[in-house]
mmCIF file of C-alpha atoms in Angstrom:
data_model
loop_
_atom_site.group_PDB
_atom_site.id
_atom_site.type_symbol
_atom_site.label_atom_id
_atom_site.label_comp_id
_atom_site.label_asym_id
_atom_site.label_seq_id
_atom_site.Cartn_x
_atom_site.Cartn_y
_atom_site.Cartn_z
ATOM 1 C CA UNK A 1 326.918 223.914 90.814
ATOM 2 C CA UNK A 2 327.291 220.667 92.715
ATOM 3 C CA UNK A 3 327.742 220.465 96.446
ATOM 4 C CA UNK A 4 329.704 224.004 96.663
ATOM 5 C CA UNK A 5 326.579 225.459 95.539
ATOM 6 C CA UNK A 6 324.093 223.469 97.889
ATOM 7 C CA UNK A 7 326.145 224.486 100.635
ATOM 8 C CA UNK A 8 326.105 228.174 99.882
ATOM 9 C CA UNK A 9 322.147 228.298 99.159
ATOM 10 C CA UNK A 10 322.005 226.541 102.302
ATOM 11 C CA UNK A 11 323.353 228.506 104.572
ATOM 12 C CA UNK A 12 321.246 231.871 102.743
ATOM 13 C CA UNK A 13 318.363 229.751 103.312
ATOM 14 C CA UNK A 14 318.830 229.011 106.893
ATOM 15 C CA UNK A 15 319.541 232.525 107.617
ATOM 16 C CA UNK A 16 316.338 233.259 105.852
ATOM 17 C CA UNK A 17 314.416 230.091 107.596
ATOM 18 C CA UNK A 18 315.060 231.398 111.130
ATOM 19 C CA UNK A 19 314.673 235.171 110.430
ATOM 20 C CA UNK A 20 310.976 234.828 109.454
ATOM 21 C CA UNK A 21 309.856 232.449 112.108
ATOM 22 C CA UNK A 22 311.379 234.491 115.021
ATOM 23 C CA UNK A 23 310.123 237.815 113.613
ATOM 24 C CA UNK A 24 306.247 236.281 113.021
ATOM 25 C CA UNK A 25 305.351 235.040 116.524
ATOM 26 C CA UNK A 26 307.411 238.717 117.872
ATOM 27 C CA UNK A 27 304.765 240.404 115.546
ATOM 28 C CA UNK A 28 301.854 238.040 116.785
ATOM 29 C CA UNK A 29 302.745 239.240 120.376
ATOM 30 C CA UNK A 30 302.980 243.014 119.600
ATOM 31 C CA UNK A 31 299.844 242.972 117.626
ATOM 32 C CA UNK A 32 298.112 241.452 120.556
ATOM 33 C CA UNK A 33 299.692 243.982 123.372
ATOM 34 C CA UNK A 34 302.276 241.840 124.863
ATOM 35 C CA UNK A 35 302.998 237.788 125.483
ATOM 36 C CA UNK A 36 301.002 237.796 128.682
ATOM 37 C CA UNK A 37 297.491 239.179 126.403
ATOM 38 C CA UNK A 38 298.672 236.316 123.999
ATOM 39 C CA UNK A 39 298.327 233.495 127.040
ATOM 40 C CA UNK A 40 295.323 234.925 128.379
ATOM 41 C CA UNK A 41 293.307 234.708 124.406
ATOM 42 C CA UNK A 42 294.776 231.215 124.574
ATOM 43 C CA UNK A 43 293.976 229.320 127.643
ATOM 44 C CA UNK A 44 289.954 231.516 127.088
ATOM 45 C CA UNK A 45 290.003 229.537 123.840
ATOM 46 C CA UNK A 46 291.128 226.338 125.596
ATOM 47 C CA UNK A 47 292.829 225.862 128.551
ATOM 48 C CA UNK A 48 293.901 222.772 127.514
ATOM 49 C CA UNK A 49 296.272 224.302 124.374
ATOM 50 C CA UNK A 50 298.419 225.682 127.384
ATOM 51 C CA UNK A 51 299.483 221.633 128.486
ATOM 52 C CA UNK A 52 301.799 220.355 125.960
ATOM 53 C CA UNK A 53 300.830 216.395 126.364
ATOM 54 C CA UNK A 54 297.302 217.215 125.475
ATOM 55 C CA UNK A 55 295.830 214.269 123.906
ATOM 56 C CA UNK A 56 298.763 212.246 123.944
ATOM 57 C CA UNK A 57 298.916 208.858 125.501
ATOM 58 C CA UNK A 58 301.968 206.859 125.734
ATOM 59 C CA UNK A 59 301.667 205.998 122.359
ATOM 60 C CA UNK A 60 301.821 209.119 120.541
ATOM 61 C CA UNK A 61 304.465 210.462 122.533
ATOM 62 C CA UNK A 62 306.626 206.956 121.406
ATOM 63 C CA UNK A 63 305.740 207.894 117.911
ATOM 64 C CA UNK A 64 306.358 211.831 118.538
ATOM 65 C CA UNK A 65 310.002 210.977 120.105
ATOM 66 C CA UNK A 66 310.486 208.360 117.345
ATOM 67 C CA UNK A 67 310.935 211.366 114.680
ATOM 68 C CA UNK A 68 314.479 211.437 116.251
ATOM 69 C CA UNK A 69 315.516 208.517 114.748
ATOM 70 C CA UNK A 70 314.667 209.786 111.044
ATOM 71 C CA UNK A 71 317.610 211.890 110.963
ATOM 72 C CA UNK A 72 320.358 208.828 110.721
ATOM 73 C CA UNK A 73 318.403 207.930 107.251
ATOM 74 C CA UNK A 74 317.917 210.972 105.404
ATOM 75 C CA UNK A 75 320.086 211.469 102.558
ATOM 76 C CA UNK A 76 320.048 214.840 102.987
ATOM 77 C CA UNK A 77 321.289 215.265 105.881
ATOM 78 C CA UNK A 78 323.918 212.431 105.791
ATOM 79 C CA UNK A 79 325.596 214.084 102.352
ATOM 80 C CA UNK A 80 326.025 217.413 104.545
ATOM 81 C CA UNK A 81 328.764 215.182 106.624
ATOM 82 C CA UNK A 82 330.814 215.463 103.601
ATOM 83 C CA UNK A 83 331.517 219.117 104.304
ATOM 84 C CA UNK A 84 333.524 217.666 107.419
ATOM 85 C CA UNK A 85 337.447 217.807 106.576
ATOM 86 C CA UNK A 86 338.539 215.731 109.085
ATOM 87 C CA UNK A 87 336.797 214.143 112.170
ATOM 88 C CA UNK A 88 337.865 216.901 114.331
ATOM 89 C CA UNK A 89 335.473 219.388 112.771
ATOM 90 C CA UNK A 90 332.550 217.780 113.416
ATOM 91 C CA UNK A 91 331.893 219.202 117.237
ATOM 92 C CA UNK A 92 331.959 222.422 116.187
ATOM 93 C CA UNK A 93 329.485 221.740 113.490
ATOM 94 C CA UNK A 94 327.551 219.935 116.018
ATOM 95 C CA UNK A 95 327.264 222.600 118.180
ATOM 96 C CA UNK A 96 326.116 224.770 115.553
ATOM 97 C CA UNK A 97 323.875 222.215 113.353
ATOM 98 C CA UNK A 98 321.973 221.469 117.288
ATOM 99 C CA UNK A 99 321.728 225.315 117.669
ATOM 100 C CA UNK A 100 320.211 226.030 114.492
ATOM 101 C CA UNK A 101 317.817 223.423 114.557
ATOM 102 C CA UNK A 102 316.502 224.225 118.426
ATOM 103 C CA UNK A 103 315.898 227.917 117.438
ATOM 104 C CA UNK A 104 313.900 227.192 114.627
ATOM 105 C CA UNK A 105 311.726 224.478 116.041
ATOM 106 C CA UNK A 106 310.970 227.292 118.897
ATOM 107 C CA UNK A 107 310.509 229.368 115.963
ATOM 108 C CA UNK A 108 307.673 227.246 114.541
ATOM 109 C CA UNK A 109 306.465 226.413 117.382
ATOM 110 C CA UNK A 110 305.737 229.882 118.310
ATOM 111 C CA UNK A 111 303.951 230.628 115.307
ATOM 112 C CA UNK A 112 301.368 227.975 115.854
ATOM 113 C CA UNK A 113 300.970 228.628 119.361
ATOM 114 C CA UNK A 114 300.823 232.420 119.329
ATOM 115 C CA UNK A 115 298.399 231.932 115.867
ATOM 116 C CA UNK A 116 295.651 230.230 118.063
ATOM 117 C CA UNK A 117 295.879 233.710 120.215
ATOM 118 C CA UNK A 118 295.831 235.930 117.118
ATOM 119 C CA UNK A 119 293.047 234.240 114.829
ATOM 120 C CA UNK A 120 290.772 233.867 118.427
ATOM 121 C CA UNK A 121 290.877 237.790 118.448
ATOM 122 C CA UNK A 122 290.450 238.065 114.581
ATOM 123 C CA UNK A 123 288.015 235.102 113.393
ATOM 124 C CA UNK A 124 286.719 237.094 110.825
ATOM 125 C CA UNK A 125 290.390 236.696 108.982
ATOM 126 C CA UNK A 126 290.462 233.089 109.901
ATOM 127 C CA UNK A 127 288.929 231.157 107.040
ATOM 128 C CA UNK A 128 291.957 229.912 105.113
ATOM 129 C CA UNK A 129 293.225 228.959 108.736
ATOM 130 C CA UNK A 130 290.461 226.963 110.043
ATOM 131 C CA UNK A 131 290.232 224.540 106.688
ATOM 132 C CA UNK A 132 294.487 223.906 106.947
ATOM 133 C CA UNK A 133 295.984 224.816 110.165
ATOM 134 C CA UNK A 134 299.192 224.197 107.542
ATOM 135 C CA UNK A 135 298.902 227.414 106.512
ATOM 136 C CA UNK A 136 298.919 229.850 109.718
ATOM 137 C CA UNK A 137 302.270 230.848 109.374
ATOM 138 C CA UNK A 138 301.495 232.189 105.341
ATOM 139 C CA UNK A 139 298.418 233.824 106.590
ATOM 140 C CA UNK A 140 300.212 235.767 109.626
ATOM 141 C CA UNK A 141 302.695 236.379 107.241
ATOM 142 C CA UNK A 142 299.921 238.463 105.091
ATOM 143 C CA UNK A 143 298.128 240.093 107.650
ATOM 144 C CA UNK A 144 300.457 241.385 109.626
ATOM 145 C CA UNK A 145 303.422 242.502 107.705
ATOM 146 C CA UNK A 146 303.782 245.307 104.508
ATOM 147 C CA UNK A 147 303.329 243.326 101.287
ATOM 148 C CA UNK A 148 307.347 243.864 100.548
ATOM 149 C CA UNK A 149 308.201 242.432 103.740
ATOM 150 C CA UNK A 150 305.327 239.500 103.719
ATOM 151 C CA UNK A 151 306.875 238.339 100.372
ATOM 152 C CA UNK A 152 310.400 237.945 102.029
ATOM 153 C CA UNK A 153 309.125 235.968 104.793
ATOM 154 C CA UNK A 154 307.065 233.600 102.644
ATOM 155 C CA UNK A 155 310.250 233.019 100.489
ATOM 156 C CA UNK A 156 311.223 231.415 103.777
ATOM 157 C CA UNK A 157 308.537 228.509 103.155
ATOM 158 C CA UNK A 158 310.517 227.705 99.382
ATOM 159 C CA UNK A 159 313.765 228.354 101.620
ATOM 160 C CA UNK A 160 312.636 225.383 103.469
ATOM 161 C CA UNK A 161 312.070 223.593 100.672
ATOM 162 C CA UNK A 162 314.415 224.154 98.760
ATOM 163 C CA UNK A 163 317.525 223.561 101.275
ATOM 164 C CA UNK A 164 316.050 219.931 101.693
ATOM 165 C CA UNK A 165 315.367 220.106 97.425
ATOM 166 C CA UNK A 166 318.922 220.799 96.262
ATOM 167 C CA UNK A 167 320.556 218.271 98.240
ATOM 168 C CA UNK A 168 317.969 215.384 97.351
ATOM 169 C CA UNK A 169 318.306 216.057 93.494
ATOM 170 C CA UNK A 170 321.758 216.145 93.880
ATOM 171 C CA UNK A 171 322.047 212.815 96.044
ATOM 172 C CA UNK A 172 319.595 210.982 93.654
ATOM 173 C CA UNK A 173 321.247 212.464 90.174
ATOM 174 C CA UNK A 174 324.721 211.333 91.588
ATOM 175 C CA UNK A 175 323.577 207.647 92.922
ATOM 176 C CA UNK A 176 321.456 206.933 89.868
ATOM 177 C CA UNK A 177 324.582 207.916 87.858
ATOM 178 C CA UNK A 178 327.128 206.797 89.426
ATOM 179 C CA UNK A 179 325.887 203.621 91.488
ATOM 180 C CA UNK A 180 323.492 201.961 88.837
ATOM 181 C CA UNK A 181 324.037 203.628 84.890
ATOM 182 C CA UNK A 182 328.242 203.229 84.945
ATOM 183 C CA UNK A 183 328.739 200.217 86.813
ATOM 184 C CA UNK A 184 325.917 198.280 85.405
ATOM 185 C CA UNK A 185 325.304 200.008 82.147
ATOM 186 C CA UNK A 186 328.143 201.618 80.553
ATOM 187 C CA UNK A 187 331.201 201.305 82.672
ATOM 188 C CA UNK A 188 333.074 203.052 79.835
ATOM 189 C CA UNK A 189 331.273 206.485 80.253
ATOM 190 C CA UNK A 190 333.154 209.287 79.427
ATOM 191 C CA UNK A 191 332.178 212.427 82.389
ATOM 192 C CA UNK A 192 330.634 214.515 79.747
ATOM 193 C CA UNK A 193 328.397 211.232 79.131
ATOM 194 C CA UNK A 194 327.674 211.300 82.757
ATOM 195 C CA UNK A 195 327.040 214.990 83.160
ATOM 196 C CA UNK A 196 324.164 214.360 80.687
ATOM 197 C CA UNK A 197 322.887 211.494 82.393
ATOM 198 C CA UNK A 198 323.098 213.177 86.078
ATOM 199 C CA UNK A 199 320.693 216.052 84.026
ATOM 200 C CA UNK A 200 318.599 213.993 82.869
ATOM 201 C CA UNK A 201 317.960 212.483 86.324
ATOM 202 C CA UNK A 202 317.799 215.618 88.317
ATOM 203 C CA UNK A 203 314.782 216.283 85.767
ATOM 204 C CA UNK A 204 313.103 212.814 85.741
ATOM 205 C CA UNK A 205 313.270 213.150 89.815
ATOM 206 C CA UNK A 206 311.820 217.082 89.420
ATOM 207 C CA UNK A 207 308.675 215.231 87.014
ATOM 208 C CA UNK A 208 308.129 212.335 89.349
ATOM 209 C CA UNK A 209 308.168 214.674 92.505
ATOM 210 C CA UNK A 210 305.543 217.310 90.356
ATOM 211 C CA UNK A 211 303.128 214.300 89.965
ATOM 212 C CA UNK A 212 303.144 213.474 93.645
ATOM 213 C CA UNK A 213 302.457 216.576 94.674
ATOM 214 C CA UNK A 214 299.808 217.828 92.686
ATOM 215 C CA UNK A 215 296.689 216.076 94.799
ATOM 216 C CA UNK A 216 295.461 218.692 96.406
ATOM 217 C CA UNK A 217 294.019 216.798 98.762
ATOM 218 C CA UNK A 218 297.958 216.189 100.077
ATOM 219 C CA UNK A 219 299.272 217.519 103.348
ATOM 220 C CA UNK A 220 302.749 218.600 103.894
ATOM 221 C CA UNK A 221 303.291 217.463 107.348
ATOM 222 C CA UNK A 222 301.352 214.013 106.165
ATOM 223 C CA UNK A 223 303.978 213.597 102.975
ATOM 224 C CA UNK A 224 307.056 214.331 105.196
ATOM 225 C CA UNK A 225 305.931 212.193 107.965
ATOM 226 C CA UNK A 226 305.937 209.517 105.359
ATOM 227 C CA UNK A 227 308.926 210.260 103.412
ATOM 228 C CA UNK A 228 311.090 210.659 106.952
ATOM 229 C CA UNK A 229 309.762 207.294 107.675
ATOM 230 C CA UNK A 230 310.827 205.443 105.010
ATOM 231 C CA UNK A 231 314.540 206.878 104.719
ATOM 232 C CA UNK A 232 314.870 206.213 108.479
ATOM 233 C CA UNK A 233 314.053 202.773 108.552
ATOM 234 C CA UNK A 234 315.691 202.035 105.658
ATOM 235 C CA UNK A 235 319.214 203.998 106.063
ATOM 236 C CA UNK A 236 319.524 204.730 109.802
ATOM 237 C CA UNK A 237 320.016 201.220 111.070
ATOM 238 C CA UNK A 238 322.232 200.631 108.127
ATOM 239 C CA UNK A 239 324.403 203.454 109.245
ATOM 240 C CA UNK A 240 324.620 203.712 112.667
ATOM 241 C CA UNK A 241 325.246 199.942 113.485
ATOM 242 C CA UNK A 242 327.729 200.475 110.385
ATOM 243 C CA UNK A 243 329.678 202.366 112.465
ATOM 244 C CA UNK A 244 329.003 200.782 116.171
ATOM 245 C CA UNK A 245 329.453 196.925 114.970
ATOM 246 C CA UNK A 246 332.562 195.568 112.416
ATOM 247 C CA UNK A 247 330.721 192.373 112.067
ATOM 248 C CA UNK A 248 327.958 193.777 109.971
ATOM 249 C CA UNK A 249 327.902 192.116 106.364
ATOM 250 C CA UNK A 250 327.165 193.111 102.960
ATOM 251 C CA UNK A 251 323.979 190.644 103.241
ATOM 252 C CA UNK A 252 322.330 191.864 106.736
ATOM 253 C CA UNK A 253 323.093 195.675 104.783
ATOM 254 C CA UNK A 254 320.772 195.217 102.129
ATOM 255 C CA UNK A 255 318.136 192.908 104.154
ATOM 256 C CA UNK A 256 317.501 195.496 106.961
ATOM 257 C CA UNK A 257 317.203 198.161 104.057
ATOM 258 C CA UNK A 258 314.841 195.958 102.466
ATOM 259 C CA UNK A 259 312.547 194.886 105.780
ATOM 260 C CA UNK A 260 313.004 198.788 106.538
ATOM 261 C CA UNK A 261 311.147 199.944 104.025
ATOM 262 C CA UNK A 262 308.804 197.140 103.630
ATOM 263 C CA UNK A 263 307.866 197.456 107.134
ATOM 264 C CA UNK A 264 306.882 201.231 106.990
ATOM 265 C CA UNK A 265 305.111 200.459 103.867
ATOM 266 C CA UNK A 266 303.032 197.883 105.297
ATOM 267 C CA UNK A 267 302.675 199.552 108.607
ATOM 268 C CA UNK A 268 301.250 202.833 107.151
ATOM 269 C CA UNK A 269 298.504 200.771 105.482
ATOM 270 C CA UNK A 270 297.169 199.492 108.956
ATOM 271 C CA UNK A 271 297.987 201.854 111.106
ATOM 272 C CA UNK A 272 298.368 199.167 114.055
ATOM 273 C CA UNK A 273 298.066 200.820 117.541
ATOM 274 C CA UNK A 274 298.393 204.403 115.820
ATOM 275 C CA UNK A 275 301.854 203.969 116.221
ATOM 276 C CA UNK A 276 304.496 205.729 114.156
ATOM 277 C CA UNK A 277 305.316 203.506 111.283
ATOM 278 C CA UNK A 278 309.204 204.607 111.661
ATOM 279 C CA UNK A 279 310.009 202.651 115.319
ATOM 280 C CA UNK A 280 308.532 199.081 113.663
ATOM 281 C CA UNK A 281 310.785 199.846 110.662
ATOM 282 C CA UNK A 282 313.578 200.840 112.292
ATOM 283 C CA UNK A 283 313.603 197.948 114.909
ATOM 284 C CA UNK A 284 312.848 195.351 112.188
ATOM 285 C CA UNK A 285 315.821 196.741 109.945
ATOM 286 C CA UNK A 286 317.946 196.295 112.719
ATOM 287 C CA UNK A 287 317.076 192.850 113.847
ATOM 288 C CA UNK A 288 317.041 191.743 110.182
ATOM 289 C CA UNK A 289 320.798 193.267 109.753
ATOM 290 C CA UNK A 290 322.089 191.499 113.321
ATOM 291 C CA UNK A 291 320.237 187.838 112.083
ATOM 292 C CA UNK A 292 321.790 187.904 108.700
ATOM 293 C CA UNK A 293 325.132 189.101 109.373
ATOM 294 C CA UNK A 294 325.401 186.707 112.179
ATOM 295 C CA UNK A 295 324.002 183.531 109.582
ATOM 296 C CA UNK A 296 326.711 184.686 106.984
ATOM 297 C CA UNK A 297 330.669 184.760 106.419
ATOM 298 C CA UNK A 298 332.455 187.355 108.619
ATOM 299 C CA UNK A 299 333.388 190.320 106.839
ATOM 300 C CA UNK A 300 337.345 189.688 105.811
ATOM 301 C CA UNK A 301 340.430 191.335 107.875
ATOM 302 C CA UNK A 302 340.392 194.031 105.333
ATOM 303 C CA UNK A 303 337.594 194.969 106.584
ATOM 304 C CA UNK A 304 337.595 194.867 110.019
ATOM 305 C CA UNK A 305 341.265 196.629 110.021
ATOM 306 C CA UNK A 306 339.532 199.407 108.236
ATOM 307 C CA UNK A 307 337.415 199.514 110.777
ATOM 308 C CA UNK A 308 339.217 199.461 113.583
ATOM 309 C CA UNK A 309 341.740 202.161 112.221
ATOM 310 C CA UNK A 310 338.863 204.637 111.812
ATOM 311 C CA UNK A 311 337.467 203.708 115.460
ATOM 312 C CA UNK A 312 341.227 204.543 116.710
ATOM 313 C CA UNK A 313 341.261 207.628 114.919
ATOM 314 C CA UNK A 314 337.956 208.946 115.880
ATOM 315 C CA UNK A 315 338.824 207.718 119.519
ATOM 316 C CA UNK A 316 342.423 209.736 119.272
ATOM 317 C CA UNK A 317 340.745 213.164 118.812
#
C-alpha cells in the first residue's frame, strides 16, 4: 500500500494507457486501407477538420495554452516529485515524464481524428458516437478489435483513471489526517489511530466523488476542465513563486490560494469573454500572494537561509 504501491500501478497503467491509444488509430488506418484513404474520408467530410485552429480565435487558443499552467497545482502530480532522491534525478525523469506524456496526447489525438474518417465510412455504427463524441475511442475499441482484446484496451480508460485515482485518495487521506485531525484534533494519536482515520477518509472521499459523478448529464472533459482549474489556480502560484521568490510569506500563501479558487469559482459562473477560468485564477493568486507578502513581516533568516541553501544546491548540480 501507500506510495510504493501507487507508483507500481502507475507505471502498469501507463504502459497500458499508451499501448491502447497507439494500437486504435493503427487499426482505424488499416481498416480504412492506409493513412492517405483516412485524410481523403476526412477533409470529404470537412475540409476544415484538416486545419487545427479551426474555430479558434485568440481567445480560445489563450484558454487552450492556459491548460499548461494546471500542472504546477495538481496534487497528483506534485506528490509524484517525491519519488525524486535527490535533485539530480529529476532530468532524467523529465525526459521521460515529457516523453510519455507527448506520445500519448498524439495517441488521443489520433483516435479522434482518425474516428471522424472511420464513423464517415460506417454511419450506420455511429449512434453512440454522434450523441458523445466522449466516447469514440470505447466504440472503436468495440468494433474493431476481438472482444478479448477490446476488453484490454478499454481497461485503459479505468487505467487512466485510476493512475490519477490512487494518488488523489492517497494525497487527501494523508492531508486530512495528518494536516487537520492530529494537529488540531488529537495531537496525541497513536499511528494505528491514524491508520483508521486515513481509511476512513480514503472512503468518505470515494462517497463524495460517487455522488458527483452520478449526473448523467456530466461530461468528463467538462469535470476535468473544472477540477484542473481549480487546483491550478489555487496551488500553482503557491508553488512556483515558492520556489522563484524567498520573500513570499505565510499570509500572501494562503490569500492567493484563497483568491485562486474563488476566482475560478466565480469565473466559471459567468463565463466572461469565454475565457478559461484557470489564467484569471492563476494571475489573481499571484498578484494576491506578491501584495500581501509585500504588506507583511519578511519571512525570518531561517527562512531565507533555507532558501538560499536549496537554490545553491539545485544551482551546484
Amino acid at each position: 500500500g501507500g506510495y510504493l504501491a501507487a507508483s507500481w500501478t502507475d507505471t502498469v497503467q501507463a504502459t497500458l494507457m499508451i499501448f491502447a491509444l497507439f494500437l486504435t488509430p493503427v487499426m482505424v488506418i488499416l481498416a480504412l486501407d492506409g493513412i492517405d484513404t483516412s485524410l481523403l474520408v476526412i477533409a470529404a467530410k470537412n475540409p476544415a477538420n484538416l486545419n487545427m485552429f479551426k474555430g479558434l480565435d485568440i481567445i480560445a487558443i489563450i484558454s487552450l495554452l492556459g491548460w499548461g499552467l494546471g500542472y504546477f497545482g495538481q496534487p497528483h502530480i506534485l506528490a509524484r516529485f517525491m519519488a525524486a532522491d535527490s535533485h539530480h534525478t529529476i532530468r532524467s525523469a523529465r525526459r521521460i515524464s515529457m516523453t510519455w506524456m507527448i506520445l500519448c496526447l498524439a495517441g488521443a489525438v489520433s483516435v479522434g481524428f482518425f474516428g471522424i474518417a472511420y464513423f464517415s465510412n460506417h454511419p450506420e455504427q455511429a449512434g453512440n458516437v454522434t450523441h458523445n463524441a466522449e466516447r469514440v475511442f470505447i466504440e472503436l475499441s468495440m468494433l474493431l478489435f476481438n472482444p478479448w482484446i477490446a476488453g484490454i484496451l478499454l481497461s485503459a480508460i479505468l487505467a487512466a483513471v485510476m493512475s490519477t485515482l490512487s494518488c488523489q485518495l492517497l494525497v487527501c487521506s494523508s492531508a486530512i489526517t495528518e494536516d487537520l485531525y492530529r494537529p488540531f484534533f488529537r495531537p496525541g494519536a497513536t499511528q494505528r489511530e491514524l491508520v483508521w482515520v486515513g481509511r476512513m477518509m480514503v472512503l468518505l472521499i470515494a462517497i463524495i466523488s460517487i455522488v458527483l459523478a452520478a449526473n448523467p448529464e456530466n461530461r468528463v472533459l467538462g469535470l476535468v476542465s473544472y477540477a484542473w482549474a481549480g487546483f491550478g489556480a489555487a496551488f500553482g502560484p503557491v508553488i512556483l513563486i515558492s520556489l522563484l521568490w524567498p520573500r513570499m510569506t505565510r499570509n500572501g500563501a494562503l490569500v492567493g490560494m484563497l483568491i485562486g479558487a474563488a476566482t475560478v469559482i466565480i469565473w466559471k459562473q459567468y463565463a466572461w469573454f469565454n475565457l478559461y477560468e484557470i489564467i484569471p485564477g492563476f494571475l489573481f493568486a499571484s498578484l494576491a500572494i506578491f501584495i500581501v507578502s509585500l504588506m507583511g513581516r519578511a519571512p525570518s533568516k531561517a527562512v531565507t537561509d533555507r532558501f538560499q541553501l536549496a537554490e545553491a544546491q539545485f544551482q551546484s548540480r
